[in-house]
Amino acid sequence: MNLSSLSFIIPSALSLQPSAYFFKTMSAAPVANSEIARLFNEAAILLELSNENVFRVRAYQKAAMIIESLTVNAAELDSEKLTDIPGIGKGVAAHIGEITKNGTFRDLEVLRSKFPPGLMEILKVQGIGAKRARHLYEELGVDSLDKLKALALKGKIRALEGFGAKVEENILAGVQSLKAASPARMLYWPARRLALSLLERLRALGAEKAAYAGSLRRGRETVGDLDLLCAGRPDGTLTAGFSKLPEAAKILSVGPTKAAIILASGIQCDLRVVPPEVYGAALNYFTGSKEHNIVLRELALKKGLTLNEYGLFRLEDKERKRPVAARTEEEIYSALGLEYIAPELREGRGEVELALTGRLPKLVELKDIKGDAHTHTDISDGKDSMSGMLEAARSLGYEWVFLGDHSKSLGVVHGINFKEYLSSRADLLEAAKNFPGLKAGRSIEMEIDKTGRLEFSDGEIKEVDLVVASVHSSMRLGEEEMTARVLSAMANPYMDALAHPSGRQLNKREPYKLNYAAVFKAARHCGTALEINGQPERQDLTDVTARMAKEAGLKLLLSSDAHSAAQLSYMEQAVIVARRAGLTKDDVLNCLSFEDFCRWIRERRARAFKKF
DNA sequence: GCCGTTTTCGGCCCGACTGTTTTCAGTCG
Ligand SMILES: Nc1nc2c(ncn2[C@H]2C[C@H](O)[C@@H](COP(=O)(O)OP(=O)(O)OP(=O)(O)O)O2)c(=O)[nH]1
Ligand SMILES: [Mg+2]
Ligand SMILES: [Mg+2]
Ligand SMILES: [Zn+2]
């Protein structure tokens, strides 16, 4: 749609039928970046099966990664803009052009015709890569998991060259656990709990130091496995002890420096053991990402150095005996001429380039957070009383907290009306007297109804200390309608923030269809903040969409959306998302003092009111 | 397939574990 017409659309949306207008002006949604990325990943797999050049395969994988985390729609960029992106050249740009038109590209279709779709499943089996999958298909006609299993049971696989009895056995076990395990990635929050308990186990086994690494340390929203690092003698005792833990349902491999197991829950856990004097180098390697590691290693080579998990070495030091840096991550980055790069930014998306010239953002930290603005009490669907919530907020060291509840509406069971709002606010102010030093406000999580109206009338809503609005009903609207609905809501000058804008619940519910560019543009116009909701299955906005919001000039409101006192700690989850989005203190409203935050609310309402 | 200003050709990160096989390919991190 034409974004420049927005300031014109929103006021009209207040009084008129916004959706009718949008149907006329908005064009069909472009192919999503995630879809383009999926196609390139598929092409990479098929190229690998075709025994293509590994670097060509990597180029496709890299392109997929890049497009996935783009803050603009790749489908809306022309070929020149696309090739400006490092890692995307003429070939990939042309494919994107085709995808935009046809939903696929010719080269991919040719590749697809060469292999049965069932081979994709085979490749997920632990220990089967492209080479073995291809042999199994060409020599035994394996094109499904069931066929693979049947042949393994009959002992047909061991007969193939390069395969043997042991490989056959492993394949059989791999098929079993693939069928048993749930395919979903684990959420960050429970994954961290699990990792911390395993780290305790490793310390008990004699590890001098132990930390989680991998995607968990980078704070990705979900993790594919747990990657644990230990400092200790790599003599095999730690890895052996690890493989014999009661948590280990299956052992994948055990050597002196690394081991891999499958936990009872089906999730894999990798352990790496290195001597304490190279702990930093190993932590750097094991934290990744793979793409970040490659960029660092390429940079090292340009400087006549080489980097691995044992340290940074001069190329002349053939024995790799005397590292230039190895003890700490800080020393590694410094020796490469880089600012220290926070794990959350290590995705190989230009962070090294920024670090070279000292342009990394100074990321917001949990200790910068002065308060929480989206919570629930037992008055609506929360578990704890106002006093309980205040107590927890105080123990977190907050300067302020807004205790909220849902507005009464169809989708919400125990929502409150305006009268109840007023009386409960009086109760809150009374309760807050027992918590000197903690400032409290009463907020409402206001339902945005199907037509984009907020639940409270204009006369009522202006009395509410803080209005955080969101969608909990009619979630399956089309993109145009949903976008129009949210824009209409934002045209209400008392809507201070849009909560969990996508409505997604990881592994449960897909995000609403929403035109983010339009929503962010309108939010900028209305001075509406966007929430980063810290509920572990929401994380909404996400790292990518929160980055888009910042680029659109918006302020972000972090929240725990706590439904109990203990859940106030989900603020930390929101901070991690914010850090991955590259947000600084200045981007985050929670870093304001109570006084400044209240002024922000007053002033944004006054400005918005003048516009309409 | 992408990239580069010493290169438009010839590189492209680097290492551990397993199994099958007499020297290493395949898979994975
Ligand atoms: N240098 C290098 N490091 C790698 C490579 N593959 C993995 N690593 C490092 C960086 C990764 O973050 C780390 C852990 O590997 P994982 O496969 O578990 O990936 P990661 O944890 O990043 O993502 P995940 O959520 O597990 O899918 O090992 C590689 O090919 N080269
Ligand atoms: Mg991992
Ligand atoms: Mg791993
Ligand atoms: Zn909600």
XYZ file of C-alpha atoms (C1' of nucleotides) and ligand atoms in Angstrom:
675
model
C 0.000 0.000 0.000
C 0.959 3.597 -0.322
C 2.516 4.487 3.002
C 2.487 8.210 2.451
C -1.296 8.122 2.570
C -1.303 6.870 6.142
C -1.686 10.124 7.973
C -4.753 10.567 5.842
C -6.126 7.109 6.442
C -5.960 7.032 10.206
C -8.225 9.935 11.110
C -10.776 8.732 8.600
C -10.563 5.318 10.147
C -11.917 6.734 13.380
C -15.271 7.623 11.996
C -15.562 5.619 8.791
C -15.255 1.965 7.942
C -11.495 1.521 7.832
C -11.520 -1.944 6.366
C -13.475 -0.934 3.298
C -10.844 1.669 2.541
C -8.009 -0.754 2.986
C -9.438 -3.392 0.707
C -9.260 -0.868 -2.075
C -5.799 0.486 -1.394
C -3.713 -2.448 -0.231
C -2.109 -4.788 -2.711
C -1.681 -8.525 -2.186
C 0.864 -9.469 0.471
C 4.318 -10.192 -0.982
C 6.020 -13.553 -0.484
C 7.354 -13.618 3.077
C 11.090 -13.621 3.747
C 10.680 -16.837 5.724
C 9.176 -18.520 2.670
C 12.015 -17.360 0.412
C 14.522 -18.588 2.975
C 12.771 -21.963 3.120
C 13.075 -22.355 -0.653
C 16.795 -21.513 -0.642
C 17.423 -23.969 2.181
C 15.608 -26.627 0.209
C 17.696 -25.802 -2.848
C 20.868 -26.118 -0.724
C 19.870 -29.581 0.449
C 19.047 -30.714 -3.084
C 22.329 -29.311 -4.394
C 24.177 -31.238 -1.717
C 22.345 -34.416 -2.710
C 23.397 -33.684 -6.290
C 27.002 -33.700 -5.106
C 27.383 -30.055 -6.071
C 30.288 -27.874 -5.023
C 30.066 -27.409 -1.247
C 30.674 -23.695 -1.548
C 27.753 -23.327 -3.862
C 25.663 -25.159 -1.278
C 26.921 -22.826 1.417
C 26.101 -19.790 -0.706
C 22.442 -20.865 -0.777
C 22.394 -21.563 2.955
C 23.960 -18.195 3.601
C 21.431 -16.433 1.384
C 18.618 -18.138 3.301
C 20.036 -16.972 6.639
C 20.442 -13.421 5.401
C 16.927 -13.174 4.001
C 15.407 -14.668 7.152
C 16.701 -11.816 9.287
C 16.136 -8.984 6.812
C 14.052 -6.116 8.189
C 12.515 -5.397 4.792
C 10.611 -7.666 2.427
C 13.111 -9.196 0.018
C 10.268 -9.600 -2.484
C 9.843 -5.827 -2.588
C 13.497 -5.048 -3.349
C 14.733 -4.652 -6.908
C 17.702 -6.591 -8.195
C 20.148 -3.768 -7.510
C 19.066 -3.365 -3.888
C 19.278 -7.106 -3.421
C 22.812 -7.440 -4.770
C 23.875 -4.579 -2.495
C 23.362 -7.006 0.392
C 26.623 -8.871 1.068
C 26.170 -12.552 0.324
C 23.486 -11.961 -2.280
C 24.633 -11.790 -5.875
C 23.111 -11.843 -9.339
C 22.072 -15.500 -9.154
C 20.162 -15.357 -5.907
C 18.659 -11.982 -6.800
C 17.286 -13.459 -10.012
C 15.818 -16.402 -8.093
C 14.097 -13.978 -5.725
C 12.627 -12.191 -8.720
C 11.208 -15.486 -9.951
C 9.875 -16.412 -6.511
C 8.099 -13.073 -6.279
C 6.283 -13.805 -9.520
C 5.774 -17.569 -9.395
C 6.313 -18.635 -5.805
C 9.274 -20.770 -6.857
C 12.259 -20.727 -9.237
C 13.208 -22.878 -12.178
C 16.494 -24.230 -10.866
C 14.713 -25.409 -7.730
C 12.020 -27.176 -9.721
C 14.683 -28.947 -11.772
C 16.407 -30.077 -8.573
C 13.116 -31.220 -7.049
C 12.433 -33.429 -10.045
C 15.657 -35.338 -9.411
C 14.853 -36.647 -5.946
C 11.740 -37.915 -4.168
C 10.477 -35.611 -1.398
C 10.866 -38.427 1.134
C 14.652 -38.052 0.981
C 14.311 -34.867 3.033
C 13.095 -37.006 5.955
C 15.967 -39.444 5.538
C 18.449 -36.607 5.894
C 17.105 -35.813 9.342
C 18.302 -39.186 10.624
C 21.348 -38.792 12.848
C 24.409 -39.939 10.894
C 22.885 -39.720 7.430
C 24.132 -36.830 5.361
C 23.912 -36.069 1.668
C 26.378 -38.732 0.555
C 24.756 -41.612 2.397
C 21.233 -40.480 1.547
C 22.113 -40.459 -2.103
C 23.648 -43.932 -1.965
C 20.627 -45.287 -0.130
C 18.325 -43.827 -2.751
C 20.300 -44.805 -5.828
C 21.342 -48.286 -4.752
C 18.390 -49.387 -2.635
C 15.612 -47.070 -3.761
C 15.148 -45.675 -0.252
C 12.632 -42.821 -0.486
C 10.908 -42.917 2.905
C 11.694 -43.496 6.569
C 9.628 -46.681 6.584
C 11.509 -48.141 3.661
C 14.797 -47.247 5.322
C 13.726 -48.976 8.499
C 12.522 -52.092 6.683
C 15.802 -52.437 4.769
C 17.840 -51.917 7.916
C 15.877 -54.636 9.701
C 16.528 -56.996 6.805
C 20.262 -56.269 7.005
C 20.380 -54.902 3.463
C 22.130 -51.679 4.365
C 25.334 -53.176 5.725
C 26.001 -54.644 2.290
C 26.491 -51.218 0.708
C 30.040 -50.041 0.188
C 31.122 -47.683 2.938
C 28.274 -48.833 5.184
C 28.615 -51.615 7.741
C 26.823 -53.395 10.550
C 27.460 -50.552 12.958
C 26.163 -47.900 10.570
C 23.075 -49.977 9.936
C 22.475 -50.288 13.661
C 22.892 -46.544 14.147
C 20.518 -45.789 11.303
C 17.875 -48.008 12.852
C 18.252 -46.256 16.204
C 18.226 -42.898 14.430
C 14.937 -43.682 12.694
C 13.388 -44.721 16.003
C 14.350 -41.550 17.866
C 13.313 -39.399 14.934
C 9.848 -40.921 15.090
C 9.691 -40.604 18.869
C 11.021 -37.075 19.325
C 8.893 -34.013 18.767
C 10.295 -31.991 15.901
C 9.841 -28.629 17.624
C 12.751 -26.563 18.867
C 12.791 -25.853 22.595
C 11.857 -22.422 23.974
C 14.691 -20.311 25.353
C 13.397 -20.082 28.903
C 12.871 -23.773 29.755
C 16.015 -24.613 27.777
C 18.057 -22.347 30.016
C 16.620 -23.937 33.160
C 17.525 -27.358 31.843
C 21.008 -26.212 30.822
C 21.692 -24.715 34.262
C 20.786 -27.967 35.982
C 23.094 -29.929 33.674
C 25.904 -27.452 34.337
C 25.552 -28.233 38.034
C 25.999 -31.893 37.181
C 29.186 -31.102 35.259
C 30.619 -29.098 38.143
C 29.896 -32.049 40.401
C 31.839 -34.204 37.928
C 34.873 -31.974 38.423
C 34.571 -29.252 35.777
C 36.579 -26.174 36.794
C 34.261 -23.916 34.858
C 31.005 -24.634 33.059
C 28.740 -22.495 30.898
C 26.091 -22.853 28.254
C 27.041 -21.733 24.755
C 25.456 -22.089 21.305
C 22.136 -20.535 20.360
C 21.118 -20.520 24.028
C 23.905 -18.109 24.952
C 23.060 -16.000 21.911
C 19.524 -15.789 23.270
C 17.745 -17.188 20.236
C 14.008 -17.544 20.784
C 14.236 -21.309 20.462
C 17.197 -23.660 20.551
C 17.822 -26.826 18.571
C 19.991 -28.395 21.265
C 21.963 -27.511 24.407
C 25.645 -26.732 23.927
C 27.646 -26.940 27.150
C 31.277 -25.996 27.662
C 33.599 -27.092 30.465
C 37.099 -26.140 31.492
C 39.003 -29.186 32.687
C 41.506 -31.789 31.612
C 40.385 -33.224 28.272
C 41.327 -36.733 29.317
C 37.921 -38.290 28.833
C 36.759 -38.379 32.444
C 34.362 -35.440 32.121
C 32.885 -36.628 28.836
C 32.538 -40.184 30.142
C 30.846 -38.936 33.303
C 28.563 -36.795 31.201
C 27.541 -39.702 28.989
C 26.653 -41.759 32.066
C 24.384 -39.140 33.646
C 20.906 -40.433 34.476
C 19.562 -37.707 32.168
C 21.261 -39.355 29.184
C 18.674 -41.430 27.356
C 21.023 -42.145 24.493
C 24.717 -41.618 23.764
C 25.590 -40.313 20.317
C 29.344 -39.983 20.697
C 32.013 -39.786 23.395
C 35.608 -38.704 22.908
C 38.156 -37.036 25.199
C 37.181 -33.451 24.268
C 33.551 -33.761 23.249
C 30.471 -35.858 23.742
C 26.856 -35.770 22.620
C 23.805 -37.307 24.246
C 20.041 -37.279 23.812
C 18.100 -36.347 26.933
C 14.895 -38.047 28.013
C 12.896 -35.168 26.526
C 14.418 -35.992 23.134
C 16.589 -32.886 23.045
C 20.248 -33.272 22.185
C 22.979 -32.013 24.481
C 26.538 -31.421 23.253
C 29.483 -31.102 25.622
C 32.887 -29.674 24.828
C 35.848 -29.903 27.223
C 38.978 -27.737 26.908
C 41.877 -26.806 29.215
C 41.148 -23.689 31.294
C 43.826 -21.618 29.574
C 41.909 -21.734 26.261
C 38.427 -21.390 27.749
C 37.755 -18.041 26.057
C 38.621 -19.324 22.603
C 36.430 -22.371 23.116
C 33.543 -20.291 24.443
C 33.846 -18.061 21.404
C 33.821 -21.041 19.045
C 30.987 -22.855 20.795
C 28.792 -19.772 21.146
C 28.872 -19.238 17.407
C 26.952 -18.637 15.411
C 28.572 -20.705 12.710
C 28.304 -17.702 10.382
C 29.858 -15.401 12.992
C 32.696 -17.891 13.462
C 33.370 -17.950 9.754
C 33.484 -14.163 9.526
C 35.912 -14.009 12.477
C 38.103 -16.728 10.983
C 38.199 -14.978 7.627
C 39.189 -11.754 9.349
C 41.940 -13.589 11.226
C 43.328 -14.957 7.960
C 43.432 -11.444 6.489
C 45.611 -10.476 9.439
C 47.976 -13.425 8.989
C 46.331 -15.259 11.884
C 44.150 -18.311 12.256
C 41.354 -18.878 14.768
C 40.014 -22.139 16.170
C 38.566 -23.311 19.496
C 42.055 -23.462 21.024
C 43.047 -19.898 20.329
C 44.138 -17.265 17.870
C 47.518 -18.148 16.330
C 50.017 -16.686 13.919
C 49.954 -18.656 10.670
C 53.733 -19.173 11.011
C 53.146 -20.929 14.326
C 52.524 -24.197 12.511
C 52.408 -26.223 15.719
C 49.689 -23.905 17.057
C 51.716 -23.749 20.256
C 51.778 -20.093 21.273
C 48.384 -18.430 20.946
C 48.154 -14.664 20.480
C 44.937 -14.873 22.527
C 42.956 -17.740 24.050
C 42.150 -17.203 27.733
C 39.146 -14.890 27.378
C 36.733 -13.866 24.629
C 37.663 -10.235 25.240
C 41.292 -10.998 24.375
C 40.274 -12.741 21.155
C 38.135 -9.837 19.929
C 40.725 -7.297 20.992
C 43.542 -9.149 19.217
C 41.435 -9.138 16.055
C 41.037 -5.370 16.352
C 37.385 -5.614 17.317
C 35.151 -4.219 20.013
C 33.742 -6.965 22.226
C 30.633 -8.329 20.535
C 27.771 -9.398 22.809
C 26.631 -12.999 22.151
C 23.146 -11.780 21.175
C 24.622 -10.002 18.155
C 26.794 -12.860 16.898
C 24.714 -13.951 13.945
C 27.085 -13.019 11.137
C 24.781 -10.197 10.051
C 27.252 -7.335 9.838
C 28.174 -7.138 13.533
C 31.868 -7.739 12.857
C 31.954 -4.859 10.410
C 30.372 -2.587 13.033
C 32.808 -3.828 15.696
C 35.781 -3.032 13.437
C 34.868 0.646 13.475
C 33.439 0.864 16.990
C 29.858 1.318 15.843
C 28.155 -1.466 17.794
C 25.063 -0.334 19.728
C 25.463 -0.186 23.496
C 22.835 -2.782 24.268
C 20.200 -2.320 26.950
C 20.772 -4.452 30.065
C 18.441 -5.909 32.657
C 19.869 -3.545 35.257
C 18.764 -0.575 33.130
C 15.114 -1.626 33.512
C 13.327 0.554 36.057
C 9.873 -0.965 35.834
C 7.359 -3.298 34.245
C 4.275 -1.980 32.479
C 2.229 -5.031 31.520
C 1.238 -7.421 34.318
C -1.903 -9.127 35.597
C -3.345 -9.685 39.075
C -5.890 -12.104 40.489
C -8.565 -9.533 39.700
C -8.546 -10.794 36.101
C -6.573 -13.850 34.996
C -3.470 -13.423 37.164
C -2.601 -15.691 40.066
C -1.324 -13.270 42.690
C -2.816 -10.371 44.579
C -1.825 -6.755 44.143
C 0.290 -6.931 47.293
C 1.982 -10.071 46.064
C 2.825 -8.430 42.770
C 4.101 -5.271 44.482
C 6.265 -7.335 46.806
C 7.813 -9.162 43.834
C 8.367 -5.909 41.934
C 10.153 -4.449 44.939
C 12.387 -7.476 45.331
C 13.425 -7.107 41.687
C 14.633 -3.631 42.591
C 12.152 -1.800 40.370
C 11.452 1.886 40.831
C 7.948 1.479 39.464
C 5.392 -1.033 38.273
C 2.042 -0.892 36.534
C -0.361 -3.549 37.722
C -2.775 -4.294 34.948
C -5.750 -6.410 34.132
C -7.763 -7.250 31.065
C -10.675 -5.101 30.027
C -14.038 -6.823 29.997
C -14.724 -8.270 26.577
C -15.922 -11.344 24.767
C -12.541 -13.043 24.493
C -11.495 -12.600 28.121
C -13.006 -14.433 31.065
C -12.420 -12.169 34.060
C -11.949 -8.764 32.493
C -12.894 -5.604 34.387
C -15.149 -2.698 33.432
C -14.486 0.974 34.033
C -16.136 1.066 37.451
C -14.045 -1.881 38.574
C -10.998 -0.161 37.152
C -11.550 2.900 39.315
C -12.154 0.968 42.515
C -9.216 -1.366 41.937
C -6.965 1.602 41.271
C -7.939 3.056 44.618
C -7.169 -0.315 46.185
C -3.795 -0.382 44.470
C -2.815 3.054 45.694
C -3.773 1.953 49.201
C -1.794 -1.287 48.937
C 1.194 0.566 47.514
C 1.500 2.581 50.720
C 3.086 -0.522 52.241
C 5.843 -0.341 49.646
C 7.520 3.012 50.054
C 10.000 3.692 47.300
C 8.016 1.676 44.769
C 5.736 3.732 42.559
C 2.644 2.020 41.238
C 0.155 2.709 38.461
C -2.948 0.892 37.317
C -3.014 -0.173 33.690
C -5.464 -1.962 31.435
C -4.757 -4.484 28.741
C -7.466 -3.154 26.478
C -9.091 -5.491 24.003
C -9.098 -4.284 20.389
C -12.403 -5.534 19.039
C -12.899 -6.884 15.546
C -13.658 -3.438 14.118
C -10.650 -1.811 15.788
C -12.533 -0.171 18.637
C -11.160 -0.237 22.184
C -13.423 -1.595 24.920
C -13.676 1.527 27.102
C -15.480 4.625 25.885
C -13.487 7.779 25.134
C -14.682 9.366 28.353
C -13.563 6.374 30.381
C -10.299 5.528 28.699
C -8.720 8.902 29.343
C -8.856 8.148 33.075
C -6.721 5.013 32.692
C -3.113 5.483 33.838
C -1.668 3.384 31.043
C -3.442 1.703 28.136
C -1.794 -1.297 26.564
C -4.007 -2.602 23.783
C -4.001 -5.970 22.086
C -5.927 -8.526 20.097
C -7.239 -11.741 21.673
C -10.245 -12.482 19.469
C -10.981 -12.902 15.741
C -7.340 -13.679 15.221
C -7.689 -15.193 11.786
C -8.550 -12.043 9.870
C -6.806 -11.450 6.557
C -3.814 -9.133 6.478
C -5.714 -6.105 5.215
C -8.481 -6.424 7.772
C -6.159 -7.126 10.685
C -3.915 -4.210 9.748
C -6.884 -1.884 9.405
C -8.172 -3.074 12.773
C -4.898 -2.269 14.523
C -4.531 1.083 12.750
C -8.049 2.063 13.805
C -7.214 1.237 17.406
C -4.071 3.331 17.258
C -6.098 6.270 16.055
C -7.468 6.371 19.604
C -5.109 8.855 21.270
C -5.305 6.985 24.581
C -3.825 3.800 23.255
C -0.291 4.095 24.627
C 1.174 0.823 23.419
C 0.379 -2.138 21.211
C 0.925 -5.370 23.143
C 2.084 -8.690 21.672
C 1.496 -7.329 18.160
C 1.774 -10.626 16.297
C -0.186 -12.766 18.739
C 2.026 -15.724 17.974
C 2.639 -18.487 20.465
C 5.719 -20.483 19.596
C 4.999 -24.110 18.676
C 1.278 -23.374 19.178
C -0.181 -20.489 17.262
C 0.926 -18.758 14.084
C 1.279 -14.944 14.124
C -1.665 -12.874 12.906
C -1.353 -11.663 9.374
C -0.224 -8.073 9.741
C 1.446 -5.450 7.571
C 4.275 -4.402 9.891
C 5.478 -1.548 7.725
C 2.003 0.006 7.836
C 1.572 -0.601 11.572
C 4.975 0.874 12.424
C 4.425 3.884 10.235
C 1.085 4.531 11.907
C 2.589 3.950 15.364
C 5.214 6.537 14.585
C 2.495 8.957 13.523
C 0.420 8.355 16.656
C 3.372 8.100 19.068
C 2.306 4.597 20.054
C 4.924 2.337 21.615
C 5.348 -1.282 20.550
C 5.672 -3.981 23.150
C 8.287 -6.671 23.455
C 6.347 -9.243 25.408
C 8.612 -11.484 27.484
C 6.317 -14.479 27.895
C 8.601 -17.338 26.770
C 6.186 -18.644 24.125
C 5.326 -15.151 22.858
C 8.554 -13.110 22.545
C 6.492 -10.613 20.605
C 7.729 -8.361 18.994
C 10.550 -10.669 17.950
C 14.231 -9.875 17.561
C 13.657 -9.163 13.857
C 10.410 -7.172 14.124
C 11.685 -5.183 17.106
C 14.683 -4.204 14.988
C 12.260 -3.094 12.272
C 10.373 -1.035 14.862
C 13.559 0.698 15.948
C 14.439 1.429 12.336
C 10.951 2.915 11.942
C 11.774 5.336 14.767
C 9.592 3.740 17.440
C 10.033 3.353 21.195
C 9.738 -0.113 22.656
C 7.975 -1.078 25.877
C 9.349 -4.232 27.464
C 7.080 -6.333 29.597
C 6.862 -9.585 31.479
C 3.090 -9.874 30.920
C 3.346 -11.614 34.286
C 0.326 -13.643 35.319
C 1.957 -14.372 38.682
C 4.553 -12.732 40.919
C 7.208 -15.212 39.815
C 6.569 -14.412 36.160
C 7.797 -10.846 36.623
C 11.179 -12.435 35.899
C 10.113 -12.834 32.252
C 11.302 -9.248 31.892
C 14.722 -10.815 31.413
C 13.378 -12.684 28.382
C 12.121 -9.398 26.936
C 15.527 -7.801 27.516
C 17.243 -10.606 25.631
C 14.942 -10.077 22.638
C 15.624 -6.346 22.858
C 19.366 -6.951 22.855
C 19.116 -9.224 19.835
C 17.222 -6.405 18.141
C 20.160 -4.084 18.854
C 18.181 -1.820 21.221
C 19.875 0.653 23.558
C 18.591 2.344 26.722
C 17.259 5.178 24.607
C 15.009 2.863 22.642
C 13.394 1.349 25.710
C 10.735 3.187 27.736
C 11.320 0.987 30.773
C 14.628 2.764 31.277
C 12.807 5.989 32.124
C 12.161 7.039 35.706
C 8.521 6.844 36.822
C 8.203 10.573 36.468
C 9.636 10.593 32.953
C 7.561 7.621 31.880
C 4.361 9.292 33.117
C 5.364 12.448 31.274
C 5.923 10.384 28.147
C 2.337 9.055 28.485
C 0.859 12.540 29.026
C 2.759 14.113 26.170
C 2.115 11.359 23.641
C -1.634 11.521 24.389
C -1.636 15.284 24.003
C 0.195 15.078 20.682
C -2.030 12.301 19.388
C -5.149 14.161 20.507
C -4.130 17.236 18.522
C -3.713 15.144 15.374
C -7.291 13.904 15.433
C 27.085 -18.897 -5.818
C 29.810 -14.908 -4.003
C 33.684 -12.008 -3.778
C 37.704 -8.740 -4.768
C 41.255 -2.430 -5.663
C 47.639 -6.668 -5.244
C 42.979 -10.819 -8.020
C 37.166 -11.126 -12.659
C 39.786 -16.629 -11.386
C 40.437 -19.220 -7.702
C 39.805 -19.206 -3.445
C 35.945 -20.024 0.137
C 36.793 -21.830 8.631
C 38.453 -25.391 11.129
C 38.405 -29.479 14.021
C 36.370 -34.010 16.691
C 34.361 -38.526 16.519
C 32.912 -42.789 14.163
C 33.260 -46.645 11.297
C 35.257 -48.850 7.817
C 39.069 -49.262 6.214
C 44.918 -49.746 5.601
C 44.874 -44.030 5.205
C 40.308 -41.472 5.426
C 35.408 -40.266 4.127
C 31.352 -38.865 6.151
C 28.939 -36.362 9.440
C 28.630 -33.163 12.703
C 29.835 -29.173 15.957
N 33.641 -22.788 13.093
C 32.514 -23.495 13.074
N 31.758 -23.538 14.167
C 30.616 -24.229 14.118
C 30.173 -24.914 12.964
N 29.007 -25.510 13.251
C 28.734 -25.197 14.515
N 29.689 -24.420 15.057
C 29.733 -23.850 16.415
C 28.936 -22.568 16.418
C 27.605 -23.012 16.934
O 26.884 -21.973 17.525
C 28.033 -24.049 17.938
C 26.938 -25.006 18.315
O 26.459 -25.630 17.148
P 24.916 -25.974 16.957
O 24.803 -26.842 15.763
O 24.360 -26.498 18.216
O 24.247 -24.584 16.516
P 23.546 -23.451 17.377
O 23.611 -23.750 18.827
O 24.145 -22.164 16.960
O 22.025 -23.464 16.872
P 20.895 -24.524 17.249
O 19.864 -23.786 18.017
O 21.532 -25.605 18.046
O 20.351 -24.993 15.951
O 29.113 -24.727 17.318
C 30.989 -24.840 11.810
O 30.665 -25.388 10.743
N 32.144 -24.123 11.917
Mg 23.004 -25.585 19.516
Mg 25.047 -28.378 19.212
Zn -2.620 -10.286 26.239
